Amino acid sequence: MTTTALKARKEFGKTLASDIAHRLRNEIVTCQLKPNESLKFDALRLSFGASFTTLREALTLLVAEGLVVAEEQRGYKVAPVTLEDLHDLTHARILIEVDLMRRSIEKGDDDWEIRVISSLHRLVRIEERAPEDYASNTEWKAAHRQFHEALVSASGSPTLLAVRNSLFDRAERYRNLSAIFRPHPRDKAGEHRALMQAAIGRNADQACALIASHIQTTSNNVARYASGVISAG
Amino acid sequence: MTTTALKARKEFGKTLASDIAHRLRNEIVTCQLKPNESLKFDALRLSFGASFTTLREALTLLVAEGLVVAEEQRGYKVAPVTLEDLHDLTHARILIEVDLMRRSIEKGDDDWEIRVISSLHRLVRIEERAPEDYASNTEWKAAHRQFHEALVSASGSPTLLAVRNSLFDRAERYRNLSAIFRPHPRDKAGEHRALMQAAIGRNADQACALIASHIQTTSNNVARYASGVISAG
DNA sequence: ACTTTGCGTATTTTCGAAAATATGTCTCAT
DNA sequence: ATGAGACATATTTTCGAAAATACGCAAAGT
């Protein structure tokens, strides 16, 4: 073979388009594809080995999630990062996550408690295993995501959960961005444990206050450490 | 020409795909395309005159908005309507709309006040002109949408506004569904005026209570009158 | 009778070429 | 020098055919 063109093969989703969306989402969230980077079809075609229309479908999906922006007739690019966007995102996340948390605590059954406890356990184990900069560890990120997902998983609100997931991705991109510059990872272990205890203890007010403050603090840290790479809001 | 196939032409959007998404959205919201109806490509191709891939892109857009559901490898269909979904939707709308309302009232400037007042004025004029069942009037629906959009337009929250718009469409589909069975349209004129007055008067608590109750009441009415066509939650 | 297997049809999914649109460059008139 | 117009190139957008996959029905096996 003379070219490096890949033949596309599914790793995740059931259709190729959703599979590519998944991979693209990952590259954007981890900032392998940088904010504002223009997503030319020829280039994407080369790295993903799919045709124009399949790529287009994947990009459409990511536009809906706010990770890609489309300028009609002028192509797609990775969504910009700005302080304004970070603030907007943070506000939306707190509003929705607090609501989901409260209702999850109201409705959560035994299985929910188990999901919360076990996902926290896994997170702690990973932190013990790699105490240094676990925040840039892929395994930690997955566990972190799963813990937060478990907390709200009993809310019984598909609509808000879907929005929440997409906002979580957008926020994770900002966290990854700031991780490049942050001297040391903040110790979130205590916060996570307190969150779990408030949730399992059915102390809704406290859990909501904790999650709001958790999101806000993280956002503030991102704003501080990532200000170098973030365009002026 | 032997077939009735249409040649696609843009009426709205800049690209054909977004244009078709717009038209499809309208047909779904107005229930010309019925809940659960399967969206076969051949049929769509005939009525919209676009190719497979263009239609696919439009459908992808609507899936993200929750008006269409995709069963991978088994095509697309109009999203089902259920009582459960209506409740979920209503809850999400109240949460988000109340937040947007409060911040719009905080931040709204002169232009915002003008938008609110003039959009209400237009709505009232239409109601005067067609006092009978204005709720099934296209013009009224557009004005109604614009009034509610105006109220929250100063919130400065692109993320939540985008979610709000998509939820509004989903809710409008339920309203249209119940309008078929509702004996007489509820008189919303008073509620709308009170909403405007509370907003312009910068009475945030009252405006938030009014909008929450407005959404909840509408949803309750939909549930009552549409129970015949809504699948059991 | 009831499930399983295989095959033809219907439908979706993916592809690469062709059309449409934007961008950049060069020329020419002022 | 500067700006407008025209051509050439780069890029996106749309198309219909081809490949992949699901579905229905008939035949065979238990």
Coordinates of C-alpha atoms (C1' of nucleotides) in Angstrom, one line a residue:
Chain A
M1 CA 0.0 0.0 0.0
T2 CA 1.3 3.4 -1.0
T3 CA -0.8 5.6 1.2
T4 CA -1.4 5.7 5.0
A5 CA -5.1 5.8 4.4
L6 CA -6.8 3.6 7.0
K7 CA -9.6 1.3 6.1
A8 CA -12.4 2.2 8.5
R9 CA -13.3 -0.4 11.0
K10 CA -15.8 -0.2 13.8
E11 CA -14.4 -0.3 17.3
F12 CA -17.4 0.9 19.2
G13 CA -20.7 1.9 17.8
K14 CA -23.0 -0.1 15.7
T15 CA -22.9 2.1 12.6
L16 CA -19.7 3.5 11.2
A17 CA -20.9 7.0 11.6
S18 CA -21.6 6.7 15.3
D19 CA -18.3 5.0 15.7
I20 CA -16.4 7.8 14.1
A21 CA -18.4 10.3 16.1
H22 CA -17.2 8.5 19.2
R23 CA -13.6 8.6 18.2
L24 CA -13.8 12.2 17.1
R25 CA -15.5 13.1 20.3
N26 CA -12.7 11.5 22.2
E27 CA -10.0 13.4 20.2
I28 CA -11.7 16.7 20.7
V29 CA -12.3 16.2 24.5
T30 CA -8.7 15.2 25.0
C31 CA -7.6 18.1 22.9
Q32 CA -5.7 16.0 20.4
L33 CA -7.8 18.1 18.1
K34 CA -7.3 21.6 19.3
P35 CA -10.0 24.2 19.8
N36 CA -10.7 26.2 16.6
E37 CA -8.9 23.6 14.5
S38 CA -10.6 23.3 11.2
L39 CA -11.9 19.9 10.3
K40 CA -11.3 19.5 6.6
F41 CA -12.9 16.5 5.0
D42 CA -9.8 15.4 3.1
A43 CA -7.8 15.3 6.3
L44 CA -10.5 13.5 8.2
R45 CA -11.0 11.1 5.3
L46 CA -7.3 10.2 5.6
S47 CA -7.2 9.6 9.4
F48 CA -10.6 7.9 9.7
G49 CA -10.9 6.2 6.4
A50 CA -14.5 7.0 5.9
S51 CA -16.3 8.8 3.1
F52 CA -17.5 12.3 3.0
T53 CA -21.1 11.6 3.9
T54 CA -20.3 9.3 6.7
L55 CA -18.0 11.9 8.2
R56 CA -20.6 14.6 7.7
E57 CA -23.1 12.6 9.7
A58 CA -20.6 12.1 12.5
L59 CA -19.9 15.8 12.5
T60 CA -23.6 16.7 12.6
L61 CA -23.8 14.6 15.8
L62 CA -21.0 16.5 17.4
V63 CA -22.4 19.9 16.4
A64 CA -25.5 19.0 18.4
E65 CA -23.3 18.2 21.4
G66 CA -21.5 21.5 21.1
L67 CA -18.1 20.1 20.5
V68 CA -18.0 21.1 16.9
V69 CA -19.3 24.2 15.1
A70 CA -20.5 24.3 11.5
E71 CA -20.2 27.4 9.4
E72 CA -22.5 26.6 6.5
Q73 CA -20.7 26.3 3.2
R74 CA -17.4 26.9 5.0
G75 CA -16.9 23.6 6.8
Y76 CA -16.6 22.5 10.3
K77 CA -14.2 23.3 13.1
V78 CA -13.6 22.2 16.7
A79 CA -15.7 24.4 18.9
P80 CA -13.7 27.4 20.4
V81 CA -13.0 27.6 24.1
T82 CA -13.7 30.9 25.8
L83 CA -14.1 32.1 29.3
E84 CA -17.6 33.1 28.4
D85 CA -18.4 29.6 27.2
L86 CA -16.9 28.1 30.4
H87 CA -19.1 30.2 32.6
D88 CA -22.2 29.5 30.6
L89 CA -21.4 25.8 30.7
T90 CA -20.7 25.8 34.4
H91 CA -23.9 27.5 35.2
A92 CA -25.9 25.1 33.1
R93 CA -24.2 22.1 34.6
I94 CA -24.8 23.2 38.1
L95 CA -28.5 23.9 37.4
I96 CA -29.0 20.5 35.9
E97 CA -26.8 18.4 38.0
V98 CA -28.3 19.7 41.2
D99 CA -31.7 18.9 40.1
L100 CA -30.7 15.4 39.0
M101 CA -28.9 14.8 42.2
R102 CA -31.8 15.7 44.4
R103 CA -34.2 13.4 42.5
S104 CA -31.7 10.6 42.4
I105 CA -31.4 10.8 46.2
E106 CA -35.2 10.7 46.4
K107 CA -35.7 7.8 44.1
G108 CA -32.4 5.8 44.4
D109 CA -32.9 2.2 45.3
D110 CA -30.4 -0.4 46.6
D111 CA -28.8 -0.9 43.2
W112 CA -28.2 2.8 42.9
E113 CA -26.4 2.8 46.3
I114 CA -24.3 -0.1 45.1
R115 CA -23.4 1.8 41.9
V116 CA -22.4 4.9 43.8
I117 CA -20.3 3.0 46.4
S118 CA -18.6 0.7 43.9
S119 CA -17.8 3.4 41.4
L120 CA -16.2 5.5 44.2
H121 CA -14.3 2.5 45.3
R122 CA -12.8 2.0 41.9
L123 CA -11.9 5.7 41.7
V124 CA -10.1 5.6 45.0
R125 CA -8.2 2.5 44.0
I126 CA -6.9 4.1 40.9
E127 CA -5.9 7.2 42.8
E128 CA -3.9 5.0 45.2
R129 CA -2.3 3.2 42.4
A130 CA -1.1 6.3 40.6
P131 CA -1.0 9.1 43.2
E132 CA 0.8 11.5 40.9
D133 CA -1.2 13.4 38.3
Y134 CA -3.9 10.8 38.1
A135 CA -6.1 13.5 36.5
S136 CA -4.3 13.0 33.1
N137 CA -4.8 9.2 33.4
T138 CA -7.3 7.8 31.0
E139 CA -8.4 5.1 33.4
W140 CA -9.0 7.7 36.2
K141 CA -11.0 9.9 33.8
A142 CA -13.3 7.0 33.0
A143 CA -13.8 6.1 36.6
H144 CA -14.4 9.7 37.5
R145 CA -17.0 10.0 34.9
Q146 CA -18.7 6.8 36.0
F147 CA -18.8 7.9 39.6
H148 CA -20.5 11.2 38.8
E149 CA -22.8 9.4 36.4
A150 CA -23.7 6.9 39.1
L151 CA -24.7 9.7 41.5
V152 CA -27.4 11.0 39.2
S153 CA -28.3 7.7 37.6
A154 CA -31.5 7.2 39.6
S155 CA -33.1 10.5 38.7
G156 CA -35.3 8.9 36.1
S157 CA -35.0 11.8 33.7
P158 CA -33.8 10.8 30.3
T159 CA -34.0 14.2 28.8
L160 CA -31.9 16.0 31.4
L161 CA -29.5 13.1 31.7
A162 CA -28.8 13.3 28.0
V163 CA -28.1 17.0 28.3
R164 CA -26.0 16.3 31.3
N165 CA -23.8 13.9 29.5
S166 CA -23.1 16.2 26.7
L167 CA -22.3 19.0 29.1
F168 CA -20.0 16.7 30.9
D169 CA -18.0 16.1 27.8
R170 CA -17.7 19.8 27.1
A171 CA -16.5 20.4 30.6
E172 CA -14.0 17.6 30.4
R173 CA -12.4 19.3 27.5
Y174 CA -11.8 22.3 29.6
R175 CA -10.4 20.2 32.4
N176 CA -8.0 18.5 30.0
L177 CA -7.0 21.9 28.7
S178 CA -6.1 23.2 32.2
A179 CA -4.4 20.0 33.2
I180 CA -1.6 20.9 30.8
F181 CA -0.8 23.9 32.9
R182 CA -1.9 23.0 36.4
P183 CA 1.2 22.4 38.6
H184 CA -0.4 19.8 40.8
P185 CA -3.8 18.1 40.6
R186 CA -6.2 19.3 43.3
D187 CA -7.1 16.6 45.7
K188 CA -10.6 15.7 44.9
A189 CA -10.7 12.5 46.9
G190 CA -12.2 14.1 49.9
E191 CA -14.9 15.9 47.9
H192 CA -15.9 12.7 46.2
R193 CA -16.1 10.8 49.4
A194 CA -18.2 13.5 51.1
L195 CA -20.5 13.5 48.0
M196 CA -21.0 9.8 48.3
Q197 CA -21.7 9.9 52.0
A198 CA -24.3 12.7 51.6
A199 CA -26.0 10.9 48.8
I200 CA -26.1 7.5 50.4
G201 CA -27.1 9.2 53.7
R202 CA -30.0 10.7 51.7
N203 CA -29.0 14.2 52.8
A204 CA -30.2 15.9 49.7
D205 CA -29.5 19.5 50.6
Q206 CA -25.9 18.7 51.5
A207 CA -25.3 16.6 48.5
C208 CA -26.7 19.3 46.2
A209 CA -24.5 21.9 47.9
L210 CA -21.5 19.7 47.5
I211 CA -22.0 18.9 43.9
A212 CA -22.6 22.6 43.0
S213 CA -19.5 23.6 44.8
H214 CA -17.5 20.7 43.3
I215 CA -18.5 21.9 39.8
Q216 CA -17.9 25.5 40.5
T217 CA -14.5 25.0 42.1
T218 CA -13.3 22.8 39.3
S219 CA -14.5 25.5 36.9
N220 CA -12.7 28.2 38.8
N221 CA -9.5 26.2 38.7
V222 CA -9.8 25.6 35.0
A223 CA -10.3 29.3 34.5
R224 CA -7.2 30.1 36.5
Y225 CA -4.8 27.6 35.0
A226 CA -6.1 27.6 31.4
S227 CA -6.4 31.3 31.0
G228 CA -3.3 31.1 28.8
V229 CA -4.9 29.0 26.1
I230 CA -8.4 30.3 26.4
S231 CA -9.5 33.1 24.1
A232 CA -10.7 36.2 25.9
G233 CA -14.4 35.8 26.5
Chain B
M1 CA -41.9 13.3 -16.0
T2 CA -43.5 10.0 -15.0
T3 CA -43.1 10.2 -11.2
T4 CA -44.3 12.8 -8.6
A5 CA -40.7 13.1 -7.3
L6 CA -40.0 16.6 -6.3
K7 CA -36.8 18.4 -7.1
A8 CA -35.5 19.6 -3.8
R9 CA -35.3 23.3 -3.4
K10 CA -34.2 25.3 -0.4
E11 CA -36.9 27.3 1.3
F12 CA -35.2 28.1 4.5
G13 CA -31.8 27.0 5.5
K14 CA -28.6 27.5 3.8
T15 CA -27.8 23.9 3.1
L16 CA -30.3 21.5 1.7
A17 CA -29.9 19.2 4.7
S18 CA -30.7 21.9 7.3
D19 CA -33.6 23.0 5.1
I20 CA -35.1 19.5 5.0
A21 CA -34.5 19.1 8.8
H22 CA -36.6 22.3 9.2
R23 CA -39.4 21.0 7.1
L24 CA -39.3 17.6 8.7
R25 CA -39.3 19.1 12.1
N26 CA -42.4 21.1 11.2
E27 CA -44.2 18.1 10.0
I28 CA -43.4 16.1 13.1
V29 CA -44.3 18.9 15.5
T30 CA -47.6 19.5 13.7
C31 CA -48.2 15.7 13.7
Q32 CA -48.6 15.5 10.0
L33 CA -46.0 12.8 10.6
K34 CA -47.5 10.8 13.4
P35 CA -45.7 9.5 16.5
N36 CA -44.0 6.1 15.9
E37 CA -44.5 6.5 12.2
S38 CA -41.5 4.9 10.5
L39 CA -39.4 7.1 8.3
K40 CA -38.4 5.1 5.3
F41 CA -35.9 6.6 3.0
D42 CA -37.7 5.7 -0.2
A43 CA -40.8 7.5 1.0
L44 CA -38.8 10.5 2.3
R45 CA -36.9 10.6 -0.9
L46 CA -40.1 10.9 -2.8
S47 CA -41.7 13.7 -0.7
F48 CA -38.5 15.7 -0.2
G49 CA -36.6 15.0 -3.4
A50 CA -33.3 14.7 -1.7
S51 CA -30.8 11.8 -1.7
F52 CA -30.2 9.2 1.0
T53 CA -27.3 10.9 2.6
T54 CA -28.8 14.3 2.7
L55 CA -31.9 12.9 4.4
R56 CA -29.8 11.0 6.8
E57 CA -28.0 14.1 7.9
A58 CA -31.4 15.8 8.4
L59 CA -32.6 12.9 10.5
T60 CA -29.5 12.9 12.6
L61 CA -30.2 16.5 13.5
L62 CA -33.7 15.6 14.6
V63 CA -32.5 12.7 16.6
A64 CA -30.4 15.0 18.6
E65 CA -33.5 17.2 19.2
G66 CA -35.5 14.2 20.4
L67 CA -38.1 14.4 17.7
V68 CA -36.9 11.3 15.9
V69 CA -35.4 8.1 17.2
A70 CA -32.9 5.9 15.4
E71 CA -32.8 2.2 15.8
E72 CA -29.5 1.4 14.3
Q73 CA -29.6 -0.7 11.2
R74 CA -33.4 -0.6 11.4
G75 CA -34.1 2.9 10.4
Y76 CA -35.6 5.9 11.8
K77 CA -39.1 6.7 13.2
V78 CA -40.9 9.6 14.6
A79 CA -40.3 9.7 18.4
P80 CA -43.1 8.1 20.4
V81 CA -45.3 10.1 22.7
T82 CA -45.9 8.8 26.2
L83 CA -47.1 10.2 29.4
E84 CA -43.7 9.4 30.9
D85 CA -42.0 11.4 28.3
L86 CA -44.4 14.3 28.7
H87 CA -43.7 14.4 32.5
D88 CA -40.0 14.2 31.9
L89 CA -40.2 16.9 29.4
T90 CA -42.3 19.2 31.5
H91 CA -40.0 18.8 34.5
A92 CA -37.0 19.7 32.3
R93 CA -38.7 22.7 30.8
I94 CA -39.7 24.1 34.1
L95 CA -36.3 23.8 35.5
I96 CA -34.6 25.5 32.6
E97 CA -37.2 28.1 31.7
V98 CA -37.4 29.3 35.3
D99 CA -33.7 29.7 35.5
L100 CA -33.6 31.6 32.1
M101 CA -36.5 33.8 33.1
R102 CA -34.9 34.8 36.4
R103 CA -31.6 35.8 34.7
S104 CA -33.4 37.4 31.8
I105 CA -35.2 39.7 34.2
E106 CA -31.9 40.5 36.0
K107 CA -30.0 41.3 32.8
G108 CA -32.8 42.5 30.4
D109 CA -32.2 45.9 28.9
D110 CA -34.5 48.3 27.0
D111 CA -34.4 46.2 23.9
W112 CA -35.5 43.2 25.8
E113 CA -38.5 45.0 27.2
I114 CA -39.4 46.1 23.8
R115 CA -39.2 42.6 22.4
V116 CA -41.4 41.3 25.2
I117 CA -44.0 44.0 24.9
S118 CA -44.2 43.9 21.1
S119 CA -44.3 40.2 20.8
L120 CA -47.1 40.0 23.3
H121 CA -48.9 42.8 21.4
R122 CA -48.7 40.8 18.2
L123 CA -50.0 37.7 20.0
V124 CA -53.0 39.6 21.4
R125 CA -53.8 41.0 18.0
I126 CA -53.9 37.6 16.5
E127 CA -56.1 36.3 19.2
E128 CA -58.5 39.2 18.7
R129 CA -58.6 38.6 15.0
A130 CA -59.3 34.9 15.3
P131 CA -60.9 34.3 18.7
E132 CA -62.0 30.8 17.9
D133 CA -59.5 28.0 18.3
Y134 CA -56.5 30.2 17.6
A135 CA -54.4 27.5 19.1
S136 CA -54.5 25.6 15.9
N137 CA -53.6 28.7 13.9
T138 CA -50.1 28.7 12.5
E139 CA -49.7 32.4 12.8
W140 CA -50.7 32.2 16.5
K141 CA -48.3 29.4 17.2
A142 CA -45.4 31.4 15.7
A143 CA -46.3 34.5 17.7
H144 CA -46.7 32.4 20.9
R145 CA -43.3 30.9 20.4
Q146 CA -41.8 34.3 19.8
F147 CA -43.4 35.7 23.0
H148 CA -42.0 33.0 25.1
E149 CA -38.6 33.3 23.4
A150 CA -38.6 37.0 24.0
L151 CA -39.1 36.5 27.7
V152 CA -35.9 34.5 28.1
S153 CA -33.9 36.2 25.4
A154 CA -31.8 38.3 27.7
S155 CA -30.6 35.5 29.9
G156 CA -27.3 35.4 28.0
S157 CA -27.0 31.6 28.2
P158 CA -26.6 30.1 24.8
T159 CA -26.3 26.5 26.1
L160 CA -29.5 26.5 28.0
L161 CA -31.3 28.5 25.3
A162 CA -30.5 25.9 22.8
V163 CA -31.8 23.2 25.0
R164 CA -34.9 25.2 25.8
N165 CA -35.7 25.6 22.1
S166 CA -35.5 21.9 21.4
L167 CA -37.7 21.2 24.4
F168 CA -40.2 23.8 23.2
D169 CA -40.5 22.0 19.9
R170 CA -41.1 18.7 21.7
A171 CA -43.7 20.3 23.9
E172 CA -45.4 21.9 21.0
R173 CA -45.9 18.5 19.4
Y174 CA -47.8 17.4 22.5
R175 CA -49.9 20.6 22.5
N176 CA -50.8 20.0 18.9
L177 CA -51.7 16.4 19.7
S178 CA -54.1 17.5 22.4
A179 CA -55.6 20.3 20.4
I180 CA -57.2 17.7 18.2
F181 CA -59.3 16.5 21.2
R182 CA -59.6 19.6 23.3
P183 CA -63.1 21.0 23.3
H184 CA -62.1 24.6 23.6
P185 CA -58.8 26.3 23.8
R186 CA -58.0 27.4 27.3
D187 CA -57.8 31.1 27.6
K188 CA -54.1 31.9 28.0
A189 CA -54.3 35.6 27.2
G190 CA -54.5 36.5 30.9
E191 CA -51.6 34.3 31.8
H192 CA -49.4 35.8 29.1
R193 CA -50.2 39.4 30.1
A194 CA -49.5 38.6 33.7
L195 CA -46.2 37.1 32.6
M196 CA -45.3 40.1 30.7
Q197 CA -46.1 42.5 33.5
A198 CA -44.1 40.5 36.1
A199 CA -41.1 40.4 33.7
I200 CA -41.1 44.0 32.8
G201 CA -41.9 45.0 36.4
R202 CA -38.7 43.0 37.3
N203 CA -40.6 40.9 39.7
A204 CA -38.5 37.8 39.2
D205 CA -40.1 35.6 41.9
Q206 CA -43.5 36.2 40.5
A207 CA -42.5 35.8 36.9
C208 CA -40.8 32.5 37.7
A209 CA -43.8 31.2 39.6
L210 CA -46.1 32.2 36.7
I211 CA -44.0 30.6 34.0
A212 CA -43.6 27.4 36.0
S213 CA -47.4 27.2 36.5
H214 CA -48.0 28.1 32.9
I215 CA -45.9 25.2 31.7
Q216 CA -47.3 22.8 34.3
T217 CA -50.9 23.7 33.6
T218 CA -50.5 23.3 29.9
S219 CA -48.9 20.0 30.4
N220 CA -51.7 18.8 32.6
N221 CA -54.2 19.8 30.0
V222 CA -52.3 18.0 27.4
A223 CA -52.2 14.9 29.5
R224 CA -55.9 15.1 30.1
Y225 CA -57.1 15.7 26.5
A226 CA -54.5 13.7 24.7
S227 CA -54.7 10.6 26.9
G228 CA -56.5 8.8 24.1
V229 CA -53.6 9.0 21.7
I230 CA -50.7 8.8 24.1
S231 CA -49.3 5.4 24.8
A232 CA -49.3 4.3 28.4
G233 CA -46.2 5.6 30.1
Chain C
dA1 C1' -47.0 -28.7 16.1
dC2 C1' -42.8 -26.0 16.7
dT3 C1' -38.3 -24.4 16.2
dT4 C1' -34.4 -23.8 13.1
dT5 C1' -32.0 -22.9 8.7
dG6 C1' -31.5 -21.0 4.2
dC7 C1' -32.7 -17.9 0.7
dG8 C1' -34.8 -13.9 -1.7
dT9 C1' -36.5 -9.3 -0.9
dA10 C1' -36.7 -4.9 1.4
dT11 C1' -34.2 -1.4 3.7
dT12 C1' -30.5 0.8 5.5
dT13 C1' -25.6 2.2 5.4
dT14 C1' -21.5 3.5 3.0
dC15 C1' -18.9 5.0 -0.9
dG16 C1' -16.5 8.0 -4.5
dA17 C1' -17.7 10.8 -8.3
dA18 C1' -20.0 15.1 -9.7
dA19 C1' -22.1 19.6 -8.8
dA20 C1' -22.1 23.8 -6.1
dT21 C1' -19.9 27.1 -3.5
dA22 C1' -16.1 29.7 -1.5
dT23 C1' -11.2 31.3 -1.6
dG24 C1' -7.1 33.1 -3.6
dT25 C1' -4.5 35.2 -7.4
dC26 C1' -3.6 37.7 -11.2
dT27 C1' -4.7 41.3 -14.5
dC28 C1' -6.2 45.7 -15.7
dA29 C1' -8.2 50.2 -15.3
dT30 C1' -8.2 54.2 -12.5
Chain D
dA1 C1' -0.7 52.1 -5.4
dT2 C1' -5.5 50.5 -5.1
dG3 C1' -9.7 48.2 -6.0
dA4 C1' -12.8 45.6 -9.2
dG5 C1' -13.4 41.8 -12.1
dA6 C1' -12.2 37.2 -13.9
dC7 C1' -10.1 33.0 -13.8
dA8 C1' -8.2 29.0 -11.3
dT9 C1' -8.0 26.2 -7.2
dA10 C1' -9.6 24.4 -2.9
dT11 C1' -13.4 22.7 -0.2
dT12 C1' -17.9 21.7 0.8
dT13 C1' -22.3 19.7 -0.4
dT14 C1' -25.3 16.6 -2.9
dC15 C1' -26.2 12.7 -5.6
dG16 C1' -27.3 7.8 -7.1
dA17 C1' -25.1 3.4 -7.3
dA18 C1' -23.1 -0.4 -4.6
dA19 C1' -22.3 -2.9 -0.3
dA20 C1' -24.1 -4.4 4.1
dT21 C1' -27.6 -5.7 7.0
dA22 C1' -32.3 -6.9 8.6
dC23 C1' -36.8 -9.1 7.5
dG24 C1' -40.2 -12.4 5.8
dC25 C1' -41.2 -16.8 4.0
dA26 C1' -40.7 -21.4 2.8
dA27 C1' -38.5 -25.9 3.6
dA28 C1' -36.4 -29.2 6.6
dG29 C1' -35.5 -31.2 11.0
dT30 C1' -36.9 -32.4 15.8

